[in-house]
CSV table of C-alpha atoms in Angstrom, one decimal:
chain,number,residue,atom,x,y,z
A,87,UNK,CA,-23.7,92.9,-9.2
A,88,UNK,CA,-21.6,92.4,-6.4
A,89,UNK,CA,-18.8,91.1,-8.7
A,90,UNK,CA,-19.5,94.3,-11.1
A,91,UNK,CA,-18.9,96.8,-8.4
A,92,UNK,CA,-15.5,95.1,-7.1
A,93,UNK,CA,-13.8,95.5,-10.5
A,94,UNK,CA,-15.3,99.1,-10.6
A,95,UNK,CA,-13.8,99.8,-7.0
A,96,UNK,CA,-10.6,98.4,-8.2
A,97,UNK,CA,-10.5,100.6,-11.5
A,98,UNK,CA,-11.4,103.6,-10.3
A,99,UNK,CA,-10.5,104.2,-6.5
A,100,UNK,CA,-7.6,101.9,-5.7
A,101,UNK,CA,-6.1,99.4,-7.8
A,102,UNK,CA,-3.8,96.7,-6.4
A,103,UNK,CA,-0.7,97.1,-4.8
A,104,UNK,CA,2.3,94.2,-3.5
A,105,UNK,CA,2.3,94.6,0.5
A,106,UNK,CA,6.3,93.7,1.4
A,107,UNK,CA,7.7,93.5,5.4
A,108,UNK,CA,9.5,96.3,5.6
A,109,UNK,CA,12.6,94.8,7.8
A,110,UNK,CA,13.8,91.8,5.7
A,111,UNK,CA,16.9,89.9,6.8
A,112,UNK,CA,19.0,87.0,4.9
A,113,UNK,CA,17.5,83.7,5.8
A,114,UNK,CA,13.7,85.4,6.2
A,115,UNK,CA,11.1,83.1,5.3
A,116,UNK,CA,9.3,86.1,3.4
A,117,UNK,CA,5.6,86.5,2.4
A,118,UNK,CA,4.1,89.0,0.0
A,119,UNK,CA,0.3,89.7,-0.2
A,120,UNK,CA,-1.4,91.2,-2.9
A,121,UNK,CA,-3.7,94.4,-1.6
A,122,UNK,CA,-6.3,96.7,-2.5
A,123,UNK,CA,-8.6,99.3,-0.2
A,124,UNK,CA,-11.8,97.6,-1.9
A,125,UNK,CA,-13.7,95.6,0.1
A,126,UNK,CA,-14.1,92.2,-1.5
A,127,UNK,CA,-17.1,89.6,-1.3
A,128,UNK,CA,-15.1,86.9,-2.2
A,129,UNK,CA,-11.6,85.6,-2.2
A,130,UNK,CA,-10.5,86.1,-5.8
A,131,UNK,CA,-7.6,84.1,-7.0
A,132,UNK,CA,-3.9,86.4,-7.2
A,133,UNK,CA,-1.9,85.5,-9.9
A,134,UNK,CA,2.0,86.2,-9.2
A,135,UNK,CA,4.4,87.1,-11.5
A,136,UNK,CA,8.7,87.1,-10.7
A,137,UNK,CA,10.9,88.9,-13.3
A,138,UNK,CA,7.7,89.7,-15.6
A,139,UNK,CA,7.3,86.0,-15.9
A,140,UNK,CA,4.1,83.9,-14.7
A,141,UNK,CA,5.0,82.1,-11.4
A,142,UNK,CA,1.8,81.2,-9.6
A,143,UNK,CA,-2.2,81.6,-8.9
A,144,UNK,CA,-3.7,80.6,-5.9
A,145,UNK,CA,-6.2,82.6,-3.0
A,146,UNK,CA,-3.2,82.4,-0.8
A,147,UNK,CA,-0.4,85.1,-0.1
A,148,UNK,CA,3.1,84.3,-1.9
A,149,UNK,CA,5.2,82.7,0.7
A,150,UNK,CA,9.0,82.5,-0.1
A,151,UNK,CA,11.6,80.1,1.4
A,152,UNK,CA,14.5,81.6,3.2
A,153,UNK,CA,15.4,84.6,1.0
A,154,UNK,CA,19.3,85.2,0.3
A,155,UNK,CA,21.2,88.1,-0.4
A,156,UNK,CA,21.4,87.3,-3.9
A,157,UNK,CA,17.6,88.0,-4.3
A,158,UNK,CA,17.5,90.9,-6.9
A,159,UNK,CA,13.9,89.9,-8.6
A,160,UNK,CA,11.1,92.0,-9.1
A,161,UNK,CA,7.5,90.7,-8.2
A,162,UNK,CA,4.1,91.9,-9.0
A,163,UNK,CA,0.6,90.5,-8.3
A,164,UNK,CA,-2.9,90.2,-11.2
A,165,UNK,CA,-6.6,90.6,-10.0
A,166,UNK,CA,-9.2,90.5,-12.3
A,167,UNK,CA,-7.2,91.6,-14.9
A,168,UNK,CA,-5.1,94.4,-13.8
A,169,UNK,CA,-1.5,94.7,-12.3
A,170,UNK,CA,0.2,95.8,-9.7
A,171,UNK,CA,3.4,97.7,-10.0
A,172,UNK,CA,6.4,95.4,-9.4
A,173,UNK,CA,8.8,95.6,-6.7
A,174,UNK,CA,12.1,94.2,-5.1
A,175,UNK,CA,13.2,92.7,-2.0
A,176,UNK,CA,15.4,94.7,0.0
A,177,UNK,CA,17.5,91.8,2.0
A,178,UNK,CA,19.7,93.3,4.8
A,179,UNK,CA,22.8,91.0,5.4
A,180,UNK,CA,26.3,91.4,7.1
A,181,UNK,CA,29.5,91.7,5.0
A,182,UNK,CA,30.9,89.5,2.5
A,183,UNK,CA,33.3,88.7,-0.1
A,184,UNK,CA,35.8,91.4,2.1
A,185,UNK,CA,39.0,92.3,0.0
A,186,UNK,CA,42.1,94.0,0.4
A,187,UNK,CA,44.3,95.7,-2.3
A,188,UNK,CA,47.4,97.8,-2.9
A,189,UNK,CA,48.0,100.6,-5.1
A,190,UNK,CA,50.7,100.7,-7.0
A,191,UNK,CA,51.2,97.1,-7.3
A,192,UNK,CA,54.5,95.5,-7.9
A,193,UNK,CA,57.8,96.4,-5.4
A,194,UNK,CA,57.7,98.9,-2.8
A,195,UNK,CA,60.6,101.0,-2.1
A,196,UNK,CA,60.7,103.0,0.8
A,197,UNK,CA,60.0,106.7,0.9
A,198,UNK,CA,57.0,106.1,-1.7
A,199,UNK,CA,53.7,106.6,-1.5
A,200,UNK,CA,51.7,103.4,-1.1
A,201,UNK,CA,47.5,103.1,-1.2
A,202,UNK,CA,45.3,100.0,0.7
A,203,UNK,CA,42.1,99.5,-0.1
A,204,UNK,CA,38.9,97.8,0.9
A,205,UNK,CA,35.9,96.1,-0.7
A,206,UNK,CA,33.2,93.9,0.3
A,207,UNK,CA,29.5,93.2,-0.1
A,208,UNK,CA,27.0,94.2,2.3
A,209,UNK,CA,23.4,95.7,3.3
A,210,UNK,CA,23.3,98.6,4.6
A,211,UNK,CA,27.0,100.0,4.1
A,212,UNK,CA,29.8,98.6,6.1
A,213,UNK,CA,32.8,100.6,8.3
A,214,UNK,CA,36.1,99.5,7.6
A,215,UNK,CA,38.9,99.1,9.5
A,216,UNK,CA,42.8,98.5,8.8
A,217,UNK,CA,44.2,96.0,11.3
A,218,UNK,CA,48.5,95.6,11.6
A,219,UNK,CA,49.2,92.3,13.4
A,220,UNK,CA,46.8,92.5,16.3
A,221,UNK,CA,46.8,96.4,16.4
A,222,UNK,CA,44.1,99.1,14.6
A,223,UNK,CA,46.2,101.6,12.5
A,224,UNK,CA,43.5,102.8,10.7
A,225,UNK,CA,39.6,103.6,9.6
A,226,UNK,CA,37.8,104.0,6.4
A,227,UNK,CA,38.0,102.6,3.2
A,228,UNK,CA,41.4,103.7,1.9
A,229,UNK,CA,44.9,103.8,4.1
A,230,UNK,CA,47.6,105.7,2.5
A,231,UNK,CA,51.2,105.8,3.7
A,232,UNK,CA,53.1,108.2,2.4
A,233,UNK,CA,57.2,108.2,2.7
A,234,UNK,CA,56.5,104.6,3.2
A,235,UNK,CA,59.6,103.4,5.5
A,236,UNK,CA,61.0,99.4,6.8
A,237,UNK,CA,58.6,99.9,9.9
A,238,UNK,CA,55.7,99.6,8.2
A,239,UNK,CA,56.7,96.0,7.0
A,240,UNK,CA,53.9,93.5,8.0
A,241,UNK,CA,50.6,91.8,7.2
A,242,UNK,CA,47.5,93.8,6.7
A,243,UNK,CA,44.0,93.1,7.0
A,244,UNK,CA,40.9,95.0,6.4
A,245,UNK,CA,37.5,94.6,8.8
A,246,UNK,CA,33.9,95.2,7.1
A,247,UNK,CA,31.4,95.6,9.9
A,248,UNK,CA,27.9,96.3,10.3
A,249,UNK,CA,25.1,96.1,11.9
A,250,UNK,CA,24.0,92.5,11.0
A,251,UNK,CA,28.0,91.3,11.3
A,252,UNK,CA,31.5,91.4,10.6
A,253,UNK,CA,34.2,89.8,8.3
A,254,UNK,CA,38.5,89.8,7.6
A,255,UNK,CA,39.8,90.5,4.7
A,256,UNK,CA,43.0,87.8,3.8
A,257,UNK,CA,45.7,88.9,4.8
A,258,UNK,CA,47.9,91.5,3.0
A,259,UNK,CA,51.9,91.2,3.1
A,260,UNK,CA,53.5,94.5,2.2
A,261,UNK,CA,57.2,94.0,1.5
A,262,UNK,CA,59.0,97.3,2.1
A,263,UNK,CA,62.7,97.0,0.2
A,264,UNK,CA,65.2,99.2,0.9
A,265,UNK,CA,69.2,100.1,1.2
A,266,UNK,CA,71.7,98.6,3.6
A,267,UNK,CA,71.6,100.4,6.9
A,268,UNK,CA,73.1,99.9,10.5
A,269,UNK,CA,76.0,98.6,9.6
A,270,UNK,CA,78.5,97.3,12.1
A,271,UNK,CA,82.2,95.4,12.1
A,272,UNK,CA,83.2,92.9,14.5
A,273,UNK,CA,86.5,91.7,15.2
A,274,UNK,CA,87.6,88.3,16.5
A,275,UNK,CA,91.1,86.4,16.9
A,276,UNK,CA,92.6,83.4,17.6
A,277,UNK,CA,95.6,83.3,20.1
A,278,UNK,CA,96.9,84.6,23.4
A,279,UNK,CA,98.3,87.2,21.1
A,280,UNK,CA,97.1,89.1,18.4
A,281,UNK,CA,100.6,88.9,16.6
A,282,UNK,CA,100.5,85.7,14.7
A,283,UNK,CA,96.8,84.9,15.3
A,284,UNK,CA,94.3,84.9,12.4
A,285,UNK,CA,91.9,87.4,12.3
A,286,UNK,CA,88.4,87.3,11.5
A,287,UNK,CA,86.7,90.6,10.6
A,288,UNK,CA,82.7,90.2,10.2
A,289,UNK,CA,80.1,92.6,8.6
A,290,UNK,CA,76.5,93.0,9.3
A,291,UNK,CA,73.8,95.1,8.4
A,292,UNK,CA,69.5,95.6,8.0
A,293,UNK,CA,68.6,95.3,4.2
A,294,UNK,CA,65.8,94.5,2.4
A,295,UNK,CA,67.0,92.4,0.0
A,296,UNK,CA,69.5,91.1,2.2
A,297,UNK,CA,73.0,92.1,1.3
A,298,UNK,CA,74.8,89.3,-1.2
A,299,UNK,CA,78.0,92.1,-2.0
A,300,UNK,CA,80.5,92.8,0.8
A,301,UNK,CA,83.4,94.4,0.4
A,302,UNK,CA,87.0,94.8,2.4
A,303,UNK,CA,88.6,97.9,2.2
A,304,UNK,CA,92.2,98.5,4.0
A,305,UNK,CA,93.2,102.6,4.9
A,306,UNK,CA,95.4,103.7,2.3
A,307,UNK,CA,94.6,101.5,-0.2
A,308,UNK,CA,92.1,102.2,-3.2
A,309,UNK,CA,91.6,98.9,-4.2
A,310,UNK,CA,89.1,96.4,-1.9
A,311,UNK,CA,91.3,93.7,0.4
A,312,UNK,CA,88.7,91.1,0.4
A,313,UNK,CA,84.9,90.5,-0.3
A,314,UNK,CA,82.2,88.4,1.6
A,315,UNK,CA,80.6,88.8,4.9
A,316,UNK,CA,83.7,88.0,6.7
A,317,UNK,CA,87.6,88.5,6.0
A,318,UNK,CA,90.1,86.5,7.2
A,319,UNK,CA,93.8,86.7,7.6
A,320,UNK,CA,96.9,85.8,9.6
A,321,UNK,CA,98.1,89.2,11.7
A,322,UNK,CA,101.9,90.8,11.0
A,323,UNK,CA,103.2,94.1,11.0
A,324,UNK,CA,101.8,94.6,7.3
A,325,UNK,CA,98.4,93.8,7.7
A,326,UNK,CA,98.0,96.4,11.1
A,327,UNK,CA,96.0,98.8,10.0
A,328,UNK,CA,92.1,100.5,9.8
A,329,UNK,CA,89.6,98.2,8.2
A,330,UNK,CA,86.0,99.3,7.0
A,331,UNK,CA,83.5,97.1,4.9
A,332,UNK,CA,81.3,98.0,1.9
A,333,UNK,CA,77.5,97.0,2.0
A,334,UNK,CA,75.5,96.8,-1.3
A,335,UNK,CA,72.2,95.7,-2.7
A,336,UNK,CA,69.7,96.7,-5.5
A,337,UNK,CA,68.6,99.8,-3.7
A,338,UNK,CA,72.0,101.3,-2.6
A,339,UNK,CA,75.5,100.9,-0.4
A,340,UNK,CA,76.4,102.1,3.2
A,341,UNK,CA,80.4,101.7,4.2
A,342,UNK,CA,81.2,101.2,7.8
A,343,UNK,CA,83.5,103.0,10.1
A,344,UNK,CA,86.9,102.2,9.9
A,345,UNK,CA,87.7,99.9,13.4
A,346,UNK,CA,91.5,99.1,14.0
A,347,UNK,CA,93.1,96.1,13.5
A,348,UNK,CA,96.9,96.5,15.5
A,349,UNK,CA,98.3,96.1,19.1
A,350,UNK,CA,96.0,98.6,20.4
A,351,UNK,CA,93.2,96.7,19.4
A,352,UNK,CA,94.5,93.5,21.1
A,353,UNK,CA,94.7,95.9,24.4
A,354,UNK,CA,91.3,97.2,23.7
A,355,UNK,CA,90.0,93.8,24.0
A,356,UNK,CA,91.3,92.7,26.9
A,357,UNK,CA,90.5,96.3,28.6
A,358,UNK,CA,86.8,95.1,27.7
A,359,UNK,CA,87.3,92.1,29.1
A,360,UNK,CA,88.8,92.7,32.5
A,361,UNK,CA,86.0,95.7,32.8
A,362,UNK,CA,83.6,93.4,32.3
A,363,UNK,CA,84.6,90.5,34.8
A,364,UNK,CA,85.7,93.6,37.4
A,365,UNK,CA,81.6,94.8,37.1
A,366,UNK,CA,80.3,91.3,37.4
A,367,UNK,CA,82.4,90.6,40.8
A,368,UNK,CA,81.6,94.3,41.8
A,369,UNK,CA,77.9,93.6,41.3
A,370,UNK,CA,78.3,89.6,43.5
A,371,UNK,CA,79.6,92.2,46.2
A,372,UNK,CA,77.0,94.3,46.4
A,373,UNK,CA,74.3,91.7,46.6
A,374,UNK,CA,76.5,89.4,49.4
A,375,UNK,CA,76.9,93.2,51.3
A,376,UNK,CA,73.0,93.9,50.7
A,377,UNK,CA,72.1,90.1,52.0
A,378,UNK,CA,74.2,90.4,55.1
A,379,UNK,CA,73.1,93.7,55.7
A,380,UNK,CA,69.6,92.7,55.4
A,381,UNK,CA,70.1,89.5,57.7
A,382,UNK,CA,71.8,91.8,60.4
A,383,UNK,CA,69.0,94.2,60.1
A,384,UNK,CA,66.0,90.7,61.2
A,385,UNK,CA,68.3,89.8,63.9
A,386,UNK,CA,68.7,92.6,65.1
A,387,UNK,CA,65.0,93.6,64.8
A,388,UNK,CA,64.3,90.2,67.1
A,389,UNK,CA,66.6,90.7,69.7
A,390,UNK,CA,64.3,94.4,70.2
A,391,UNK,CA,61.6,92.1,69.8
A,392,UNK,CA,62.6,90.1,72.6
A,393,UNK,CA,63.6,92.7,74.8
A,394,UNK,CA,60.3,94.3,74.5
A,395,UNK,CA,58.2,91.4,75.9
A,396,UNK,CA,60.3,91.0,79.3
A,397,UNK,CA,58.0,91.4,81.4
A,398,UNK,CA,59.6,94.6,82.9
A,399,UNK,CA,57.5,93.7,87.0
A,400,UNK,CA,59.3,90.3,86.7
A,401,UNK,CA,61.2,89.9,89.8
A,402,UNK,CA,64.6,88.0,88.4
A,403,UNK,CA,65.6,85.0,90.8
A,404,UNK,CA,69.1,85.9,91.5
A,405,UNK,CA,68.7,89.4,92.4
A,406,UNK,CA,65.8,88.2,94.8
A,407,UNK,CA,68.2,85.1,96.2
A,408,UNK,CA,71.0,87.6,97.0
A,409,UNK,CA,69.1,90.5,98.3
A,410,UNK,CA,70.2,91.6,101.9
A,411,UNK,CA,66.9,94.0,102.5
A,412,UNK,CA,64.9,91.4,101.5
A,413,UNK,CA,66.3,88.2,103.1
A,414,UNK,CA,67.7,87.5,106.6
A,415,UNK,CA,72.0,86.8,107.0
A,416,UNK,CA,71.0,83.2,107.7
A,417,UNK,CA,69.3,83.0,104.5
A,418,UNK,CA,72.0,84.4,102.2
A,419,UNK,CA,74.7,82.1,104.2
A,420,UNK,CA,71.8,79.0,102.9
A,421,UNK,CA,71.9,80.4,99.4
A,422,UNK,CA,75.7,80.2,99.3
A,423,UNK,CA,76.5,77.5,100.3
A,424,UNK,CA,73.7,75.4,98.5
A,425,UNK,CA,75.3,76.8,95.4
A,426,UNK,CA,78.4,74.7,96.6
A,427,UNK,CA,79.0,74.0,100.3
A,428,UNK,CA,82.8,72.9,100.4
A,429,UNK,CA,84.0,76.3,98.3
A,430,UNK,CA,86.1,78.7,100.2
A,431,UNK,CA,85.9,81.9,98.1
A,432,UNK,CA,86.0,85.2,99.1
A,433,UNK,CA,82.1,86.2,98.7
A,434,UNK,CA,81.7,83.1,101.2
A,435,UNK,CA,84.1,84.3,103.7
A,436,UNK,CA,82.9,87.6,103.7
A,437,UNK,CA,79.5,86.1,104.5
A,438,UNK,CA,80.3,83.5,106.6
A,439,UNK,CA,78.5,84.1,110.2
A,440,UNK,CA,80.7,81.9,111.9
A,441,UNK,CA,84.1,83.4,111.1
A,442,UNK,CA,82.6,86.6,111.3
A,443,UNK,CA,80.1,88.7,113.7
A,444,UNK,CA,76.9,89.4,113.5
A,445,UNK,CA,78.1,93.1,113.0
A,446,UNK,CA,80.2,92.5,110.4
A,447,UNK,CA,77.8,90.6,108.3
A,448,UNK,CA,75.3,93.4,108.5
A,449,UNK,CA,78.7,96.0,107.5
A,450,UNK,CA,79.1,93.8,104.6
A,451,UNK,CA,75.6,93.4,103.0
A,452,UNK,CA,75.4,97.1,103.3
């Protein structure tokens, strides 16, 4: 009877239903119970089924090992001959399997218009964000650059965050090429003299390629002197002139200024050079006059120093030992001649009381 009324319950009121956690996290151990409102006398036996296929029966709740994010089946539970309706694990994991791509592939010139994008597998969604070297530049899943220049050279990397984690993407390399640009000419000679020295003129410049063309070109001439990153040759009235040099790779040319390559050049050099040795001994000066300065400044400071802790009520030994108010004529003649008995200066012969009188003495001291 009792048996009777369960199924009836079961049929009629409820039916049977998969009871899931709701919060289920990769590396859960997971268990799934098969429920119904009715009130049962017994314990019946739950048969389980995974992917519409039989997996077990037992009293006993389905207990899962430690579920992973790959997890996609579908479960249902069978009492007494009905079925629940199936459902799926929802496993909450951080990111993986984070990568970063570029749009359009192949070379990037600058001034175009370049696309990086991120990917990566998680639950719930993830924030992205675009990392240059050690610095954020961006957020979100796309980072366009447009007018694309040399400066945005580097390595690229894309973080997927949420909240159960974070990951890196491999590093991207984006390799901006472009034309020749700050270009510069040095000069360089051997000899006391430019006249009969050789001459070395050197070209340099940013490129991406690097330049492999340099070429010479002399003022007046139309056709190129010389080619390679440097030129060399030996210095005579003929070869004074203006120089400039011709930079070129796959993406375009720059030409340098013309520099000048004559006896005014030679002066110009040595102009820079006496300059420069006339500002370094200008600059030793000013720290020698800054340290003596600053030395003078101390000493000075502890002579005030000193003066300040006289003690200003100090009566000083000398002015006492020779003061006539304060000592008796007998007493300075003592003082005087302890100081040295046999001289015969003048302060002792004005002082003497025996070659002079009383009267005179007293004259004197006042």
């Amino acid at each position: 009877m009792s048996l009777t009324f369960s199924l009836l319950c079961l049929i009629f009121i409820s039916g049977l239903q998969v009871e899931v956690p709701e919060r289920v996290i990769e590396g859960d151990k997971v268990t799934l119970t098969c429920k119904t409102t009715c009130s049962l006398t017994v314990r019946p036996t739950v048969t389980w089924y995974r992917n519409g296929h039989h997996l077990s029966s037992s009293t006993d709740p389905l207990r899962l090992q430690p579920v992973s994010s790959d997890n996609k089946d579908r479960y249902h539970c069978a009492l007494l001959g009905l079925r629940s309706p199936e459902v799926t694990l929802n496993v909450r994991y951080g990111p993986k399997s984070v990568l970063a791509s570029i749009s359009p592939s192949g070379e990037i010139v600058e001034g175009s218009s370049v696309t990086l994008t991120c990917s990566s597998d998680a639950n719930p969604h993830v924030e992205y964000n675009w990392i240059k070297g050690t610095s954020s530049v961006a957020k979100g899943e796309t980072y366009t650059m447009k007018k694309i220049s040399s400066v945005d050279s580097g390595e690229y990397k894309c973080r997927s965050r949420n909240e159960h984690g974070e990951k890196l993407s491999e590093a991207l390399t984006l390799n901006v090429l472009y034309p020749p640009k700050s270009i510069s000419v040095s000069i360089t000679f051997t000899g006391e003299t430019l006249e009969g020295s050789s001459v070395s003129l050197s070209c340099s410049c940013d490129a991406n390629p690097p330049v492999q063309n340099y070429t010479w070109f002399k003022e007046g001439g139309s056709s190129p002197v010389g080619s390679g990153h440097s030129y060399s040759f030996i210095f005579n009235s003929k070869s004074s002139g203006w120089y400039s040099c011709l930079a070129l790779n796959e993406h375009g040319s720059i030409k340098s200024t013309e520099v000048p390559v004559n006896s005014k050049a030679e002066h110009s050099i040595t102009l820079y050079a006496v300059v420069g040795v006339g500002l370094c001994l200008v600059a030793a000066f000013i720290v020698i006059v800054f340290l003596m300065w600053n030395k003078k400044k101390k000493n000075r400071r502890m002579e005030e120093d000193d003066y300040q802790n006289v003690d200003s009520n100090a009566k000083d030994d000398t002015y006492t030992a020779l003061d006539p108010v304060s000592r008796s004529s007998d007493d300075v003649y003592n003082t005087l001649t302890n100081i040295d008995p046999n001289a015969k200066d003048d302060t002792y012969t004005a002082l003497d009381p025996v070659s002079r009188s009383s009267d005179d003495v007293y004259n004197t001291l006042q």
